[in-house]
Amino acid sequence: MSAEVRDAERALHRRMGLACAAATAAGLPGRFRVWEHGGLLAVLATDPALRFLSTVSGVTPATLPALDGLLTGWDPTVLTTGSEVPEGLVPAGERVMAVRRLGEPPAADPEVTDADAGSFVDVLLAGYEVAGPVAAFVAAEHRMPQMRRFVLVEGRTPIAAAGMTVHDGVAVLGGASTLPECRGRGAQTRLLRHRLRVAAGAGCALAVATAGAGSVSAANLGRAGFRLHRRSAWAKP
């Protein structure tokens, strides 16, 4: 695992730690836990609607032996960025981790502005079109004080939202969504460029985001100069 991938995975893990703490403080159902075990990075969410959050990352040849002991009693998705094949697990799809080194900040976008938590979450959830525990988790995560919140405004109407947190010089970009009726106008590309500018201005050396394999988001990140790292997903049979 390269230093770049290691730093990106650790930043994503720290972001999830903040999000799970926010969800716990908001009284969401189930139990949340974020911890390290033998160099592995683990996340547990027990509510059935949030089981997709339960993951193990940070898998390398050095940390792979610790995996067996970690998996007892629960069923997370194990994410690998190298050629490791966890024993006893079966393939469960692919995900993408996008990483970019930051240099000269892009130009400012006058239609992208900071947003208060309330209006930001309204746009974000409307764009995601989710409800129930998933919506509650997204709202709790993006209301936390460490979150930088940005919206793209057309006229006087916010049409897209995107967030960012910073962890030891690494900017974690996410979440992001656009109102359904406003898609296809390049809103997320503009919000992506704006967050890269803010991250560079804050002294970050690296930016990281996640996306579904083959998704529009992954394609946008690739066009923005991100290196797309394939993350193989593994699960118990």
Coordinates of N, CA and C in Angstrom, one line a residue:
M1 N 0.8 -1.2 0.0 CA 0.0 0.0 0.0 C 0.9 1.2 0.0
S2 N 0.6 2.2 -0.9 CA 1.4 3.4 -1.0 C 1.1 4.3 0.2
A3 N 2.0 5.2 0.5 CA 1.8 6.2 1.5 C 0.5 7.0 1.2
E4 N 0.3 7.3 0.0 CA -0.9 8.1 -0.4 C -2.2 7.4 -0.1
V5 N -2.2 6.1 -0.5 CA -3.4 5.3 -0.2 C -3.6 5.2 1.3
R6 N -2.5 4.9 2.1 CA -2.6 4.8 3.5 C -3.2 6.0 4.2
D7 N -2.6 7.2 3.8 CA -3.1 8.5 4.3 C -4.6 8.7 4.0
A8 N -5.0 8.4 2.8 CA -6.3 8.6 2.4 C -7.3 7.7 3.2
E9 N -6.9 6.4 3.3 CA -7.8 5.5 4.1 C -7.9 5.9 5.6
R10 N -6.8 6.4 6.1 CA -6.9 6.9 7.5 C -7.7 8.1 7.7
A11 N -7.7 9.0 6.7 CA -8.5 10.2 6.7 C -10.0 9.8 6.6
L12 N -10.3 8.9 5.7 CA -11.7 8.4 5.6 C -12.2 7.8 6.9
H13 N -11.3 7.1 7.6 CA -11.6 6.4 8.9 C -11.9 7.5 9.9
R14 N -11.1 8.5 10.0 CA -11.3 9.6 10.9 C -12.6 10.3 10.7
R15 N -12.9 10.5 9.4 CA -14.2 11.1 9.1 C -15.3 10.3 9.5
M16 N -15.3 9.0 9.3 CA -16.3 8.1 9.8 C -16.4 8.1 11.3
G17 N -15.3 8.2 12.0 CA -15.4 8.3 13.5 C -16.2 9.5 13.9
L18 N -15.9 10.7 13.3 CA -16.7 11.9 13.6 C -18.2 11.7 13.3
A19 N -18.5 11.1 12.1 CA -19.9 10.9 11.7 C -20.6 10.0 12.7
C20 N -19.9 8.9 13.1 CA -20.6 8.0 14.0 C -20.8 8.6 15.4
A21 N -19.9 9.4 15.8 CA -20.0 10.1 17.1 C -21.2 11.1 17.0
A22 N -21.4 11.7 15.8 CA -22.5 12.6 15.6 C -23.8 11.9 15.6
A23 N -23.8 10.7 15.0 CA -25.0 9.9 15.0 C -25.4 9.4 16.4
T24 N -24.4 9.0 17.2 CA -24.7 8.6 18.5 C -25.3 9.8 19.3
A25 N -24.7 10.9 19.2 CA -25.1 12.1 19.9 C -26.6 12.5 19.5
A26 N -26.9 12.2 18.3 CA -28.2 12.6 17.8 C -29.3 11.5 18.2
G27 N -28.9 10.4 18.8 CA -29.8 9.4 19.3 C -30.3 8.5 18.2
L28 N -29.5 8.3 17.2 CA -29.9 7.3 16.1 C -29.9 5.9 16.7
P29 N -30.8 5.1 16.1 CA -30.9 3.7 16.6 C -29.7 2.9 16.4
G30 N -29.5 1.8 17.2 CA -28.3 1.0 17.0 C -27.1 1.5 17.7
R31 N -26.0 0.8 17.5 CA -24.8 1.1 18.2 C -23.7 1.4 17.1
F32 N -22.9 2.4 17.3 CA -21.8 2.7 16.4 C -20.5 2.6 17.1
R33 N -19.5 2.1 16.4 CA -18.1 1.9 16.9 C -17.1 2.1 15.8
V34 N -16.1 2.9 16.1 CA -15.0 3.1 15.1 C -13.7 2.8 15.8
W35 N -12.9 1.9 15.4 CA -11.7 1.5 16.1 C -10.6 0.9 15.2
E36 N -9.4 0.7 15.7 CA -8.3 0.1 15.0 C -8.0 -1.2 15.7
H37 N -7.6 -2.2 14.9 CA -7.2 -3.5 15.4 C -6.1 -4.1 14.6
G38 N -4.9 -4.2 15.2 CA -3.8 -4.7 14.5 C -3.5 -4.0 13.2
G39 N -3.7 -2.7 13.2 CA -3.5 -1.9 12.0 C -4.6 -1.8 11.0
L40 N -5.7 -2.6 11.3 CA -6.9 -2.5 10.5 C -7.8 -1.4 11.0
L41 N -8.6 -0.9 10.1 CA -9.5 0.2 10.4 C -10.9 -0.3 10.3
A42 N -11.6 -0.3 11.5 CA -12.9 -1.0 11.5 C -14.0 0.0 11.9
V43 N -15.2 -0.2 11.3 CA -16.4 0.6 11.6 C -17.6 -0.4 11.7
L44 N -18.3 -0.2 12.8 CA -19.5 -1.0 13.1 C -20.7 -0.2 13.2
A45 N -21.8 -0.5 12.5 CA -23.1 0.1 12.7 C -24.1 -1.0 12.8
T46 N -24.9 -1.1 13.9 CA -25.7 -2.3 14.1 C -27.1 -2.2 13.6
D47 N -27.6 -1.0 13.3 CA -29.0 -0.9 12.8 C -29.0 -1.5 11.4
P48 N -30.0 -2.4 11.1 CA -30.0 -3.0 9.8 C -30.0 -2.1 8.6
A49 N -30.6 -0.9 8.7 CA -30.6 0.0 7.6 C -29.3 0.7 7.4
L50 N -28.4 0.6 8.4 CA -27.1 1.2 8.3 C -25.9 0.2 8.2
R51 N -26.2 -1.0 7.9 CA -25.2 -2.1 7.9 C -24.2 -1.8 6.9
F52 N -24.5 -1.1 5.8 CA -23.5 -0.8 4.8 C -22.4 0.0 5.3
L53 N -22.5 0.6 6.4 CA -21.4 1.4 7.0 C -20.4 0.5 7.7
S54 N -20.7 -0.7 8.0 CA -19.8 -1.7 8.7 C -18.8 -2.2 7.7
T55 N -17.5 -1.7 7.9 CA -16.4 -2.0 7.0 C -15.2 -2.3 7.8
V56 N -14.2 -2.9 7.1 CA -12.9 -3.0 7.5 C -12.0 -2.6 6.4
S57 N -11.1 -1.7 6.6 CA -10.1 -1.2 5.6 C -8.7 -1.3 6.2
G58 N -7.7 -0.7 5.4 CA -6.4 -0.7 5.9 C -5.7 -2.1 5.8
V59 N -6.2 -2.9 4.8 CA -5.7 -4.3 4.6 C -4.4 -4.2 3.8
T60 N -3.4 -4.8 4.4 CA -2.1 -4.9 3.7 C -1.5 -6.3 4.1
P61 N -0.5 -6.7 3.4 CA 0.1 -8.0 3.8 C 0.5 -8.1 5.3
A62 N 0.9 -6.9 5.9 CA 1.3 -6.9 7.3 C 0.0 -7.0 8.2
T63 N -1.1 -6.4 7.8 CA -2.3 -6.4 8.7 C -3.2 -7.5 8.4
L64 N -3.1 -8.2 7.3 CA -4.0 -9.3 6.9 C -4.1 -10.4 8.0
P65 N -3.0 -10.8 8.7 CA -3.2 -11.8 9.7 C -4.1 -11.4 10.9
A66 N -4.3 -10.1 11.1 CA -5.2 -9.7 12.2 C -6.7 -9.8 11.8
L67 N -6.9 -10.1 10.5 CA -8.3 -10.0 10.1 C -9.2 -11.1 10.7
D68 N -8.7 -12.3 10.8 CA -9.5 -13.4 11.3 C -10.0 -13.1 12.7
G69 N -9.2 -12.6 13.6 CA -9.6 -12.3 14.9 C -10.6 -11.2 15.0
L70 N -10.5 -10.3 14.0 CA -11.4 -9.1 14.0 C -12.8 -9.4 13.5
L71 N -13.0 -10.4 12.7 CA -14.3 -10.7 12.1 C -15.2 -11.6 12.9
T72 N -14.8 -12.1 14.0 CA -15.6 -12.9 14.9 C -16.8 -12.1 15.4
G73 N -18.0 -12.7 15.2 CA -19.2 -12.1 15.8 C -19.9 -11.0 15.0
W74 N -19.4 -10.6 13.9 CA -20.0 -9.6 13.1 C -19.7 -9.8 11.6
D75 N -20.4 -9.1 10.7 CA -20.3 -9.3 9.3 C -20.1 -8.1 8.5
P76 N -18.9 -7.5 8.6 CA -18.6 -6.2 7.9 C -18.2 -6.6 6.4
T77 N -18.2 -5.5 5.6 CA -17.6 -5.6 4.3 C -16.1 -5.3 4.4
V78 N -15.2 -6.1 3.9 CA -13.8 -5.9 4.0 C -13.3 -5.3 2.6
L79 N -12.6 -4.2 2.7 CA -12.2 -3.4 1.5 C -10.7 -3.5 1.4
T80 N -10.3 -4.0 0.2 CA -8.8 -4.1 -0.1 C -8.5 -3.2 -1.3
T81 N -7.3 -2.6 -1.2 CA -6.9 -1.8 -2.3 C -5.7 -2.4 -3.1
G82 N -5.2 -3.5 -2.6 CA -4.1 -4.2 -3.2 C -4.6 -5.6 -3.8
S83 N -3.7 -6.5 -3.8 CA -4.0 -7.9 -4.3 C -4.4 -8.9 -3.3
E84 N -4.6 -8.4 -2.0 CA -4.9 -9.3 -0.9 C -6.2 -10.0 -1.1
V85 N -6.3 -11.3 -0.8 CA -7.5 -12.1 -0.9 C -7.8 -12.6 0.5
P86 N -8.7 -12.0 1.2 CA -9.0 -12.5 2.6 C -9.5 -13.9 2.6
E87 N -8.9 -14.7 3.4 CA -9.3 -16.1 3.5 C -10.7 -16.3 4.1
G88 N -11.5 -17.1 3.4 CA -12.9 -17.4 3.9 C -13.9 -16.4 3.5
L89 N -13.5 -15.4 2.7 CA -14.5 -14.4 2.3 C -14.7 -14.5 0.7
V90 N -15.8 -14.0 0.2 CA -16.1 -14.1 -1.2 C -16.2 -12.7 -1.8
P91 N -16.0 -12.5 -3.1 CA -16.1 -11.2 -3.7 C -17.5 -10.6 -3.5
A92 N -17.6 -9.3 -3.2 CA -18.8 -8.6 -3.0 C -18.9 -7.3 -3.7
G93 N -18.3 -7.2 -5.0 CA -18.3 -6.0 -5.8 C -17.1 -5.2 -5.6
E94 N -17.2 -4.0 -6.1 CA -16.0 -3.1 -6.1 C -16.5 -1.7 -5.7
R95 N -15.6 -0.9 -5.1 CA -15.8 0.5 -4.9 C -14.6 1.3 -5.3
V96 N -14.7 2.6 -5.3 CA -13.6 3.4 -5.8 C -13.2 4.4 -4.7
M97 N -11.9 4.5 -4.5 CA -11.4 5.6 -3.6 C -10.5 6.5 -4.5
A98 N -10.9 7.7 -4.6 CA -10.3 8.7 -5.5 C -9.3 9.6 -4.7
V99 N -8.1 9.7 -5.2 CA -7.1 10.5 -4.4 C -6.4 11.5 -5.4
R100 N -6.2 12.7 -4.9 CA -5.5 13.7 -5.7 C -4.6 14.5 -4.8
R101 N -3.4 14.7 -5.3 CA -2.4 15.6 -4.7 C -2.9 17.1 -5.1
L102 N -2.8 18.0 -4.1 CA -3.2 19.3 -4.3 C -2.0 20.2 -4.6
G103 N -2.3 21.2 -5.6 CA -1.2 22.1 -5.9 C -1.8 23.5 -5.9
E104 N -1.7 24.2 -7.1 CA -2.3 25.5 -7.2 C -3.8 25.5 -7.1
P105 N -4.4 26.3 -6.3 CA -5.9 26.3 -6.1 C -6.6 26.7 -7.4
P106 N -7.7 26.1 -7.7 CA -8.5 26.6 -8.9 C -9.1 28.0 -8.6
A107 N -9.6 28.6 -9.6 CA -10.2 29.9 -9.4 C -11.5 29.8 -8.6
A108 N -11.8 30.9 -7.9 CA -13.0 30.9 -7.1 C -14.3 30.9 -8.0
D109 N -15.4 30.3 -7.5 CA -16.6 30.2 -8.2 C -17.6 31.2 -7.5
P110 N -18.0 32.3 -8.0 CA -18.9 33.2 -7.3 C -20.2 32.7 -6.9
E111 N -20.7 31.6 -7.5 CA -22.0 31.1 -7.2 C -22.0 30.0 -6.2
V112 N -20.8 29.6 -5.7 CA -20.7 28.7 -4.6 C -20.4 29.4 -3.3
T113 N -21.3 29.1 -2.3 CA -21.2 29.9 -1.1 C -21.2 28.9 0.1
D114 N -20.7 29.4 1.3 CA -20.9 28.6 2.5 C -22.3 28.6 2.8
A115 N -22.7 27.5 3.5 CA -24.1 27.3 3.9 C -24.3 27.0 5.4
D116 N -25.4 27.4 6.0 CA -25.7 27.0 7.3 C -26.1 25.5 7.3
A117 N -26.1 24.8 8.4 CA -26.4 23.4 8.5 C -27.8 23.1 8.0
G118 N -28.8 23.9 8.4 CA -30.1 23.6 8.1 C -30.4 23.6 6.6
S119 N -30.1 24.7 5.9 CA -30.3 24.8 4.5 C -29.5 23.8 3.7
F120 N -28.2 23.5 4.2 CA -27.4 22.6 3.5 C -28.0 21.2 3.5
V121 N -28.4 20.7 4.7 CA -29.0 19.4 4.9 C -30.2 19.2 4.1
D122 N -31.1 20.3 4.0 CA -32.3 20.2 3.2 C -32.0 19.9 1.7
V123 N -31.0 20.6 1.2 CA -30.6 20.4 -0.2 C -30.0 19.0 -0.4
L124 N -29.1 18.7 0.5 CA -28.4 17.4 0.4 C -29.3 16.2 0.4
L125 N -30.3 16.2 1.3 CA -31.2 15.1 1.4 C -32.2 15.1 0.3
A126 N -32.6 16.2 -0.2 CA -33.5 16.3 -1.4 C -32.8 15.7 -2.6
G127 N -31.5 16.0 -2.7 CA -30.7 15.4 -3.8 C -30.5 13.9 -3.7
Y128 N -30.2 13.5 -2.5 CA -30.0 12.0 -2.2 C -31.3 11.2 -2.4
E129 N -32.4 11.8 -2.1 CA -33.7 11.2 -2.1 C -33.7 9.9 -1.2
V130 N -33.3 10.1 0.0 CA -33.3 9.1 1.0 C -34.2 9.4 2.2
A131 N -34.6 8.5 3.0 CA -35.4 8.7 4.1 C -35.0 7.7 5.3
G132 N -35.7 7.8 6.4 CA -35.5 6.9 7.5 C -34.1 7.0 8.1
P133 N -33.5 5.9 8.7 CA -32.2 6.0 9.3 C -31.1 6.5 8.5
V134 N -31.1 6.2 7.2 CA -30.1 6.7 6.3 C -30.1 8.2 6.2
A135 N -31.3 8.8 6.1 CA -31.4 10.3 6.0 C -31.0 10.9 7.4
A136 N -31.4 10.2 8.5 CA -31.0 10.7 9.8 C -29.5 10.7 10.0
F137 N -28.8 9.6 9.5 CA -27.4 9.5 9.6 C -26.7 10.6 8.8
V138 N -27.1 10.8 7.6 CA -26.6 11.8 6.7 C -26.7 13.2 7.3
A139 N -27.9 13.5 7.9 CA -28.2 14.8 8.5 C -27.3 15.0 9.7
A140 N -27.1 14.0 10.6 CA -26.3 14.1 11.8 C -24.8 14.3 11.4
E141 N -24.3 13.6 10.4 CA -23.0 13.7 9.9 C -22.7 15.1 9.4
H142 N -23.6 15.7 8.6 CA -23.4 17.0 8.0 C -23.8 18.2 8.8
R143 N -24.3 17.9 10.0 CA -24.5 19.0 10.9 C -23.3 19.2 11.9
M144 N -22.4 18.2 11.9 CA -21.3 18.3 12.9 C -20.5 19.5 12.7
P145 N -19.9 20.1 13.8 CA -19.2 21.4 13.6 C -18.0 21.3 12.8
Q146 N -17.4 20.1 12.6 CA -16.2 20.0 11.8 C -16.4 20.1 10.3
M147 N -17.7 20.0 9.9 CA -18.1 20.0 8.5 C -18.0 21.4 7.8
R148 N -17.3 21.4 6.7 CA -17.4 22.6 5.8 C -18.5 22.3 4.8
R149 N -19.5 23.3 4.7 CA -20.7 23.0 3.9 C -20.8 24.1 2.8
F150 N -21.0 23.7 1.6 CA -21.1 24.6 0.4 C -22.3 24.3 -0.4
V151 N -22.9 25.3 -1.0 CA -24.0 25.1 -1.9 C -23.7 25.9 -3.2
L152 N -24.3 25.4 -4.3 CA -24.2 26.1 -5.5 C -25.6 26.8 -5.7
V153 N -25.6 28.1 -6.0 CA -26.8 28.9 -6.1 C -27.1 29.3 -7.5
E154 N -28.2 29.1 -8.0 CA -28.7 29.6 -9.3 C -29.8 30.6 -9.0
G155 N -29.6 31.8 -9.4 CA -30.5 32.9 -9.0 C -30.4 33.1 -7.5
R156 N -31.4 32.8 -6.8 CA -31.4 32.8 -5.3 C -31.6 31.4 -4.8
T157 N -31.6 30.4 -5.6 CA -32.0 29.0 -5.2 C -30.8 28.1 -5.1
P158 N -30.5 27.5 -3.9 CA -29.5 26.5 -3.9 C -30.0 25.2 -4.6
I159 N -29.1 24.7 -5.5 CA -29.5 23.6 -6.3 C -28.6 22.4 -6.1
A160 N -27.5 22.5 -5.4 CA -26.6 21.4 -5.1 C -25.8 21.7 -3.9
A161 N -25.4 20.7 -3.2 CA -24.6 20.8 -1.9 C -23.5 19.8 -1.9
A162 N -22.4 20.2 -1.2 CA -21.3 19.3 -1.1 C -20.5 19.7 0.2
G163 N -20.0 18.7 0.9 CA -19.4 18.9 2.2 C -17.9 18.5 2.1
M164 N -17.2 18.9 3.2 CA -15.7 18.6 3.3 C -15.3 18.6 4.7
T165 N -14.4 17.7 5.1 CA -13.8 17.8 6.4 C -12.3 17.7 6.2
V166 N -11.5 18.1 7.1 CA -10.0 18.0 7.0 C -9.4 17.2 8.2
H167 N -8.5 16.3 7.8 CA -7.9 15.4 8.8 C -6.4 15.3 8.6
D168 N -5.7 16.0 9.5 CA -4.2 16.0 9.4 C -3.7 16.2 8.0
G169 N -4.2 17.3 7.4 CA -3.7 17.7 6.0 C -4.3 17.0 4.9
V170 N -5.3 16.1 5.1 CA -6.1 15.4 4.1 C -7.5 15.9 4.1
A171 N -8.0 16.4 2.9 CA -9.4 16.8 2.8 C -10.2 15.6 2.3
V172 N -11.3 15.3 3.1 CA -12.2 14.3 2.7 C -13.5 15.0 2.1
L173 N -13.7 14.7 0.8 CA -14.8 15.3 0.1 C -16.0 14.4 0.1
G174 N -17.1 14.9 0.6 CA -18.4 14.1 0.7 C -19.2 14.5 1.9
G175 N -20.5 14.4 1.8 CA -21.3 14.0 0.7 C -21.6 15.1 -0.3
A176 N -22.2 14.8 -1.3 CA -22.6 15.7 -2.4 C -23.8 15.3 -3.1
S177 N -24.7 16.2 -3.4 CA -25.9 15.8 -4.2 C -26.4 17.1 -4.9
T178 N -27.2 16.8 -5.9 CA -27.9 17.9 -6.7 C -29.4 17.6 -6.8
L179 N -30.2 18.6 -6.7 CA -31.6 18.4 -6.8 C -31.9 17.7 -8.1
P180 N -32.8 16.7 -8.1 CA -33.1 15.9 -9.3 C -33.4 16.7 -10.5
E181 N -34.2 17.8 -10.4 CA -34.5 18.6 -11.5 C -33.4 19.5 -12.1
C182 N -32.3 19.5 -11.3 CA -31.2 20.4 -11.7 C -29.9 19.6 -12.1
R183 N -30.1 18.3 -12.3 CA -28.9 17.5 -12.7 C -28.5 17.7 -14.1
G184 N -27.3 17.4 -14.5 CA -26.8 17.5 -15.8 C -26.3 18.9 -16.2
R185 N -26.1 19.8 -15.2 CA -25.7 21.2 -15.4 C -24.3 21.4 -15.0
G186 N -23.6 20.4 -14.5 CA -22.2 20.5 -14.1 C -22.1 21.1 -12.7
A187 N -23.1 21.0 -11.9 CA -23.1 21.5 -10.5 C -22.0 20.8 -9.7
Q188 N -22.0 19.5 -9.7 CA -21.0 18.8 -8.8 C -19.6 19.1 -9.3
T189 N -19.3 19.2 -10.6 CA -18.0 19.6 -11.0 C -17.5 20.9 -10.4
R190 N -18.4 21.9 -10.4 CA -18.1 23.2 -9.8 C -17.9 23.1 -8.3
L191 N -18.7 22.4 -7.6 CA -18.5 22.2 -6.2 C -17.3 21.4 -5.9
L192 N -16.9 20.5 -6.7 CA -15.6 19.8 -6.5 C -14.5 20.7 -6.7
R193 N -14.5 21.5 -7.7 CA -13.4 22.5 -7.9 C -13.3 23.5 -6.7
H194 N -14.4 23.9 -6.2 CA -14.4 24.9 -5.1 C -13.8 24.2 -3.9
R195 N -14.2 23.0 -3.6 CA -13.6 22.3 -2.4 C -12.1 22.1 -2.5
L196 N -11.7 21.8 -3.7 CA -10.2 21.7 -3.9 C -9.5 23.0 -3.7
R197 N -10.2 24.1 -4.0 CA -9.6 25.4 -3.8 C -9.5 25.7 -2.3
V198 N -10.6 25.4 -1.6 CA -10.7 25.6 -0.1 C -9.6 24.7 0.6
A199 N -9.6 23.4 0.1 CA -8.6 22.5 0.8 C -7.2 22.9 0.6
A200 N -6.8 23.4 -0.7 CA -5.5 23.8 -0.9 C -5.2 25.1 -0.1
G201 N -6.2 26.0 0.0 CA -6.0 27.2 0.8 C -5.8 26.9 2.3
A202 N -6.4 25.8 2.7 CA -6.2 25.4 4.1 C -4.9 24.6 4.4
G203 N -4.1 24.4 3.4 CA -2.8 23.8 3.5 C -2.8 22.3 3.4
C204 N -4.0 21.7 2.8 CA -4.0 20.3 2.6 C -3.1 19.9 1.5
A205 N -2.5 18.7 1.6 CA -1.6 18.2 0.5 C -2.4 17.2 -0.3
L206 N -3.5 16.7 0.2 CA -4.2 15.5 -0.4 C -5.7 15.7 -0.3
A207 N -6.4 15.3 -1.3 CA -7.9 15.2 -1.2 C -8.3 13.8 -1.6
V208 N -9.4 13.3 -0.9 CA -9.8 11.9 -1.1 C -11.4 12.0 -1.1
A209 N -11.9 11.1 -2.0 CA -13.4 10.9 -2.1 C -13.7 9.5 -2.4
T210 N -14.9 9.0 -2.1 CA -15.3 7.7 -2.5 C -16.4 7.7 -3.5
A211 N -16.6 6.7 -4.3 CA -17.6 6.7 -5.3 C -17.9 5.2 -5.7
G212 N -19.1 5.0 -6.3 CA -19.4 3.7 -6.8 C -18.6 3.4 -8.0
A213 N -18.2 2.2 -8.2 CA -17.4 1.8 -9.4 C -18.3 2.0 -10.7
G214 N -17.7 2.7 -11.7 CA -18.4 3.0 -12.9 C -19.5 4.1 -12.8
S215 N -19.5 4.8 -11.7 CA -20.6 5.8 -11.5 C -20.2 7.1 -12.1
V216 N -21.2 8.0 -12.2 CA -21.0 9.4 -12.7 C -20.0 10.1 -11.8
S217 N -20.2 9.9 -10.5 CA -19.3 10.6 -9.5 C -17.8 10.1 -9.8
A218 N -17.6 8.8 -10.0 CA -16.2 8.4 -10.3 C -15.7 9.0 -11.5
A219 N -16.5 9.1 -12.6 CA -16.0 9.7 -13.8 C -15.7 11.2 -13.6
N220 N -16.5 11.9 -12.8 CA -16.2 13.3 -12.5 C -14.9 13.5 -11.8
L221 N -14.7 12.6 -10.8 CA -13.4 12.6 -10.1 C -12.2 12.4 -11.0
G222 N -12.4 11.4 -11.9 CA -11.3 11.1 -12.8 C -10.9 12.3 -13.7
R223 N -12.0 13.0 -14.2 CA -11.8 14.1 -15.0 C -11.1 15.3 -14.3
A224 N -11.4 15.3 -12.9 CA -10.8 16.4 -12.1 C -9.4 16.1 -11.7
G225 N -8.8 15.0 -12.2 CA -7.4 14.8 -11.9 C -7.1 13.8 -10.7
F226 N -8.2 13.2 -10.3 CA -8.0 12.2 -9.2 C -7.5 10.9 -9.7
R227 N -6.7 10.2 -9.0 CA -6.3 8.8 -9.3 C -7.3 7.9 -8.7
L228 N -7.9 7.1 -9.5 CA -9.0 6.2 -9.0 C -8.4 4.8 -8.6
H229 N -8.5 4.5 -7.3 CA -8.0 3.3 -6.8 C -9.2 2.3 -6.6
R230 N -9.1 1.2 -7.2 CA -10.1 0.1 -7.1 C -10.0 -0.5 -5.7
R231 N -11.2 -0.5 -5.0 CA -11.3 -1.2 -3.7 C -12.2 -2.4 -3.9
S232 N -11.6 -3.6 -3.8 CA -12.3 -4.8 -3.9 C -13.1 -5.0 -2.5
A233 N -14.3 -5.4 -2.6 CA -15.2 -5.6 -1.5 C -15.3 -7.2 -1.2
W234 N -15.2 -7.6 0.0 CA -15.3 -9.0 0.4 C -16.2 -9.1 1.5
A235 N -16.9 -10.3 1.5 CA -17.9 -10.5 2.6 C -18.0 -12.0 2.9
K236 N -18.5 -12.3 4.1 CA -18.7 -13.7 4.5 C -19.7 -14.4 3.5
P237 N -19.5 -15.6 3.1 CA -20.4 -16.3 2.2 C -21.7 -16.6 2.9

